[in-house]
């Protein structure tokens, strides 16, 4: 069956370090992979989208990689700040659907 | 430009009562989605719409109905609420499909 896995345990890192979050998937052939940020009590907010033919995408301190062989995406936040503390969701879209499938998210806590 | 708005923000229902959640978007998006988010389950798609007058079932459609009479509005109905429908409901819109989804702030529903 199709599955998207994100680490359910919170990731705690010190300010200034690089945070790396993982999204693994099975039995999918994704056309796009997206990352969203969700703060408590709020809706998810889009961060980055990477297509199947792209290996890496950057936006300011954010970097996403997409390895269709390993069936994995890594999401990096460099020079992390306490304001980066939130839950980060990955989402996949396959070629033959109009829908996104979301992972359960990983909570990131950046402490000073 | 308000983006995606949802009403109400919070509601308490008794088992068996009915209610309608309203989602409105001002971005002229064709695609609209209703999700529910539960602890440990992530975002799950209830119903979605690919255009005015069209609706389709998502992953967890039982107990819900939807309507898209106007392009900017997407209504989610609970005909006979059950405690299992206690959740946070998010509406989203996008165009084109499978790309960036814009989420509303959510409706927190408690069914007693």
CSV table of C-alpha atoms in Angstrom, one decimal:
chain,number,residue,atom,x,y,z
A,1,UNK,CA,0.0,0.0,0.0
A,2,UNK,CA,1.0,3.6,-0.5
A,3,UNK,CA,2.8,5.2,2.5
A,4,UNK,CA,4.5,8.4,3.4
A,5,UNK,CA,6.7,8.4,6.5
A,6,UNK,CA,8.0,11.3,8.5
A,7,UNK,CA,9.8,11.0,11.8
A,8,UNK,CA,7.1,11.2,14.4
A,9,UNK,CA,9.6,12.1,17.1
A,10,UNK,CA,10.3,15.8,17.6
A,11,UNK,CA,13.6,17.1,16.3
A,12,UNK,CA,15.4,19.3,18.9
A,13,UNK,CA,18.4,21.3,17.7
A,14,UNK,CA,20.4,24.3,18.9
A,15,UNK,CA,20.0,27.7,17.3
A,16,UNK,CA,22.5,28.2,14.4
A,17,UNK,CA,22.7,24.5,13.5
A,18,UNK,CA,21.2,22.9,10.4
A,19,UNK,CA,18.0,21.0,10.8
A,20,UNK,CA,17.4,18.1,8.5
A,21,UNK,CA,14.0,16.5,8.2
A,22,UNK,CA,13.2,13.3,6.3
A,23,UNK,CA,10.3,12.2,4.2
A,24,UNK,CA,10.2,8.6,2.9
A,25,UNK,CA,7.6,7.1,0.6
A,26,UNK,CA,6.7,3.7,-0.7
A,27,UNK,CA,4.6,2.6,-3.6
A,28,UNK,CA,4.3,6.1,-5.1
A,29,UNK,CA,5.5,7.6,-8.3
A,30,UNK,CA,5.3,11.2,-7.4
A,31,UNK,CA,5.3,14.0,-9.9
A,32,UNK,CA,5.8,16.6,-7.2
A,33,UNK,CA,6.9,16.7,-3.6
A,34,UNK,CA,6.1,19.6,-1.4
A,35,UNK,CA,7.0,20.8,2.0
A,36,UNK,CA,4.6,22.8,4.3
A,37,UNK,CA,5.1,24.5,7.6
A,38,UNK,CA,2.3,24.4,10.3
A,39,UNK,CA,2.2,26.4,13.4
A,40,UNK,CA,0.0,25.4,16.4
A,41,UNK,CA,-3.6,26.3,15.8
A,42,UNK,CA,-3.0,27.4,12.2
A,43,UNK,CA,-3.3,25.9,8.7
A,44,UNK,CA,-0.3,24.6,6.8
A,45,UNK,CA,1.7,27.1,4.8
A,46,UNK,CA,3.5,26.2,1.5
A,47,UNK,CA,7.3,26.4,1.6
A,48,UNK,CA,8.8,24.6,-1.4
A,49,UNK,CA,7.9,22.3,-4.3
A,50,UNK,CA,10.3,20.0,-6.1
A,51,UNK,CA,9.6,18.1,-9.3
A,52,UNK,CA,10.6,14.5,-10.0
A,53,UNK,CA,13.2,15.6,-12.5
A,54,UNK,CA,14.8,18.0,-10.0
A,55,UNK,CA,17.4,17.0,-7.5
A,56,UNK,CA,17.5,20.0,-5.3
A,57,UNK,CA,15.7,23.3,-4.7
A,58,UNK,CA,16.7,26.2,-2.5
A,59,UNK,CA,14.9,29.2,-1.1
A,60,UNK,CA,16.8,31.4,1.3
A,61,UNK,CA,17.8,29.2,4.2
A,62,UNK,CA,15.7,26.3,3.0
A,63,UNK,CA,16.9,23.4,0.8
A,64,UNK,CA,15.0,20.4,-0.4
A,65,UNK,CA,16.4,17.3,-2.1
A,66,UNK,CA,14.5,14.7,-3.9
A,67,UNK,CA,15.9,11.2,-4.6
A,68,UNK,CA,13.4,9.1,-6.6
A,69,UNK,CA,15.7,6.1,-6.4
A,70,UNK,CA,15.9,6.1,-2.6
A,71,UNK,CA,12.2,7.3,-2.5
A,72,UNK,CA,13.2,10.1,-0.1
A,73,UNK,CA,13.2,13.8,0.3
A,74,UNK,CA,15.3,15.7,2.8
A,75,UNK,CA,14.4,19.2,4.0
A,76,UNK,CA,17.2,21.3,5.4
A,77,UNK,CA,17.0,24.6,7.4
A,78,UNK,CA,20.4,26.2,7.7
A,79,UNK,CA,21.3,28.6,10.5
A,80,UNK,CA,18.1,27.6,12.3
A,81,UNK,CA,16.4,30.1,14.6
A,82,UNK,CA,13.8,29.6,17.4
A,83,UNK,CA,11.3,31.1,15.0
A,84,UNK,CA,11.7,28.1,12.8
A,85,UNK,CA,10.1,25.9,15.5
A,86,UNK,CA,7.0,24.4,13.9
A,87,UNK,CA,5.7,21.2,12.4
A,88,UNK,CA,6.8,20.4,8.9
A,89,UNK,CA,4.7,18.4,6.6
A,90,UNK,CA,5.7,16.7,3.3
A,91,UNK,CA,3.1,16.0,0.6
A,92,UNK,CA,3.2,14.0,-2.6
A,93,UNK,CA,1.3,14.4,-5.8
A,94,UNK,CA,1.2,11.6,-8.3
A,95,UNK,CA,0.9,12.0,-12.1
A,96,UNK,CA,-2.6,10.6,-12.4
A,97,UNK,CA,-4.4,12.4,-9.5
A,98,UNK,CA,-5.6,15.9,-8.6
A,99,UNK,CA,-4.8,15.3,-4.9
A,100,UNK,CA,-2.0,15.7,-2.5
A,101,UNK,CA,-1.2,13.0,0.1
A,102,UNK,CA,0.3,14.4,3.3
A,103,UNK,CA,2.7,12.8,5.8
A,104,UNK,CA,2.0,13.1,9.5
A,105,UNK,CA,4.6,15.8,10.0
A,106,UNK,CA,7.7,16.2,12.1
A,107,UNK,CA,7.9,18.8,14.9
A,108,UNK,CA,11.0,20.9,15.0
A,109,UNK,CA,12.1,22.7,18.1
A,110,UNK,CA,15.0,25.1,17.9
A,111,UNK,CA,16.3,26.2,21.3
A,112,UNK,CA,18.6,29.2,21.9
B,1,UNK,CA,-7.0,39.7,-0.6
B,2,UNK,CA,-8.1,37.4,2.2
B,3,UNK,CA,-6.9,34.1,0.7
B,4,UNK,CA,-8.9,31.2,2.2
B,5,UNK,CA,-11.3,31.8,5.0
B,6,UNK,CA,-13.3,29.4,7.1
B,7,UNK,CA,-16.4,29.8,9.3
B,8,UNK,CA,-16.9,29.0,12.1
B,9,UNK,CA,-13.6,28.9,13.9
B,10,UNK,CA,-14.9,26.6,16.6
B,11,UNK,CA,-18.1,24.7,17.2
B,12,UNK,CA,-19.5,22.2,19.8
B,13,UNK,CA,-22.2,19.8,18.6
B,14,UNK,CA,-24.1,17.1,20.3
B,15,UNK,CA,-24.3,13.7,18.7
B,16,UNK,CA,-26.9,13.6,15.9
B,17,UNK,CA,-26.9,17.3,15.3
B,18,UNK,CA,-26.1,18.7,11.8
B,19,UNK,CA,-23.9,21.6,10.7
B,20,UNK,CA,-22.3,23.2,7.7
B,21,UNK,CA,-18.7,24.4,7.5
B,22,UNK,CA,-18.1,27.2,5.0
B,23,UNK,CA,-14.9,27.7,3.0
B,24,UNK,CA,-14.4,30.8,0.8
B,25,UNK,CA,-11.5,31.7,-1.4
B,26,UNK,CA,-10.8,34.9,-3.4
B,27,UNK,CA,-8.0,33.6,-5.6
B,28,UNK,CA,-10.2,32.3,-8.4
B,29,UNK,CA,-8.9,28.8,-7.9
B,30,UNK,CA,-10.6,25.9,-9.6
B,31,UNK,CA,-9.6,23.3,-7.1
B,32,UNK,CA,-10.8,23.1,-3.5
B,33,UNK,CA,-10.3,20.5,-0.8
B,34,UNK,CA,-11.6,19.6,2.6
B,35,UNK,CA,-9.3,17.8,5.1
B,36,UNK,CA,-9.5,16.7,8.6
B,37,UNK,CA,-6.5,16.6,10.9
B,38,UNK,CA,-6.3,14.3,13.9
B,39,UNK,CA,-3.3,13.7,16.2
B,40,UNK,CA,-0.9,11.1,14.7
B,41,UNK,CA,-3.0,10.8,11.6
B,42,UNK,CA,-1.9,13.8,9.6
B,43,UNK,CA,-4.1,15.6,7.1
B,44,UNK,CA,-6.7,13.3,5.4
B,45,UNK,CA,-8.7,14.3,2.4
B,46,UNK,CA,-12.5,14.2,2.9
B,47,UNK,CA,-13.9,15.5,-0.4
B,48,UNK,CA,-12.6,17.8,-3.1
B,49,UNK,CA,-13.8,19.7,-6.1
B,50,UNK,CA,-12.2,20.3,-9.5
B,51,UNK,CA,-14.6,23.1,-10.4
B,52,UNK,CA,-17.9,24.8,-9.8
B,53,UNK,CA,-20.7,22.2,-9.6
B,54,UNK,CA,-18.3,19.2,-9.3
B,55,UNK,CA,-17.3,17.2,-6.2
B,56,UNK,CA,-15.4,14.0,-5.6
B,57,UNK,CA,-14.7,11.7,-2.7
B,58,UNK,CA,-11.4,11.7,-0.9
B,59,UNK,CA,-9.9,9.2,1.5
B,60,UNK,CA,-12.4,9.6,4.4
B,61,UNK,CA,-15.7,10.7,2.9
B,62,UNK,CA,-18.2,8.8,5.0
B,63,UNK,CA,-20.5,10.9,7.2
B,64,UNK,CA,-19.8,14.1,5.2
B,65,UNK,CA,-21.4,15.8,2.2
B,66,UNK,CA,-20.1,18.7,0.1
B,67,UNK,CA,-21.4,21.3,-2.4
B,68,UNK,CA,-19.7,23.7,-4.7
B,69,UNK,CA,-22.5,25.9,-6.1
B,70,UNK,CA,-20.2,28.9,-6.6
B,71,UNK,CA,-16.6,28.8,-7.6
B,72,UNK,CA,-15.4,30.7,-4.6
B,73,UNK,CA,-17.3,28.6,-2.0
B,74,UNK,CA,-17.0,25.0,-0.8
B,75,UNK,CA,-19.3,23.8,1.8
B,76,UNK,CA,-18.8,20.7,4.1
B,77,UNK,CA,-21.9,19.3,5.7
B,78,UNK,CA,-22.3,16.9,8.6
B,79,UNK,CA,-25.8,15.5,8.5
B,80,UNK,CA,-25.7,13.6,11.8
B,81,UNK,CA,-22.6,14.3,13.8
B,82,UNK,CA,-20.7,11.6,15.7
B,83,UNK,CA,-18.0,11.8,18.3
B,84,UNK,CA,-15.6,10.3,15.7
B,85,UNK,CA,-16.0,13.5,13.7
B,86,UNK,CA,-14.3,15.5,16.5
B,87,UNK,CA,-11.4,17.0,14.6
B,88,UNK,CA,-9.8,20.1,13.1
B,89,UNK,CA,-11.1,20.7,9.6
B,90,UNK,CA,-9.0,22.6,7.0
B,91,UNK,CA,-10.1,23.9,3.7
B,92,UNK,CA,-7.6,24.5,0.9
B,93,UNK,CA,-7.6,25.7,-2.7
B,94,UNK,CA,-5.1,25.4,-5.5
B,95,UNK,CA,-4.5,26.0,-9.2
B,96,UNK,CA,-3.1,24.1,-11.0
B,97,UNK,CA,-3.9,20.9,-9.2
B,98,UNK,CA,-1.1,19.0,-7.4
B,99,UNK,CA,0.8,22.3,-6.9
B,100,UNK,CA,0.7,24.8,-4.1
B,101,UNK,CA,-2.3,24.5,-1.8
B,102,UNK,CA,-3.5,27.5,0.2
B,103,UNK,CA,-5.0,26.6,3.5
B,104,UNK,CA,-7.6,28.3,5.6
B,105,UNK,CA,-7.1,28.8,9.4
B,106,UNK,CA,-9.2,25.7,10.3
B,107,UNK,CA,-12.4,24.9,12.1
B,108,UNK,CA,-12.1,23.1,15.4
B,109,UNK,CA,-15.2,20.8,15.9
B,110,UNK,CA,-16.0,19.0,19.1
B,111,UNK,CA,-18.9,16.4,19.0
B,112,UNK,CA,-20.1,15.4,22.4
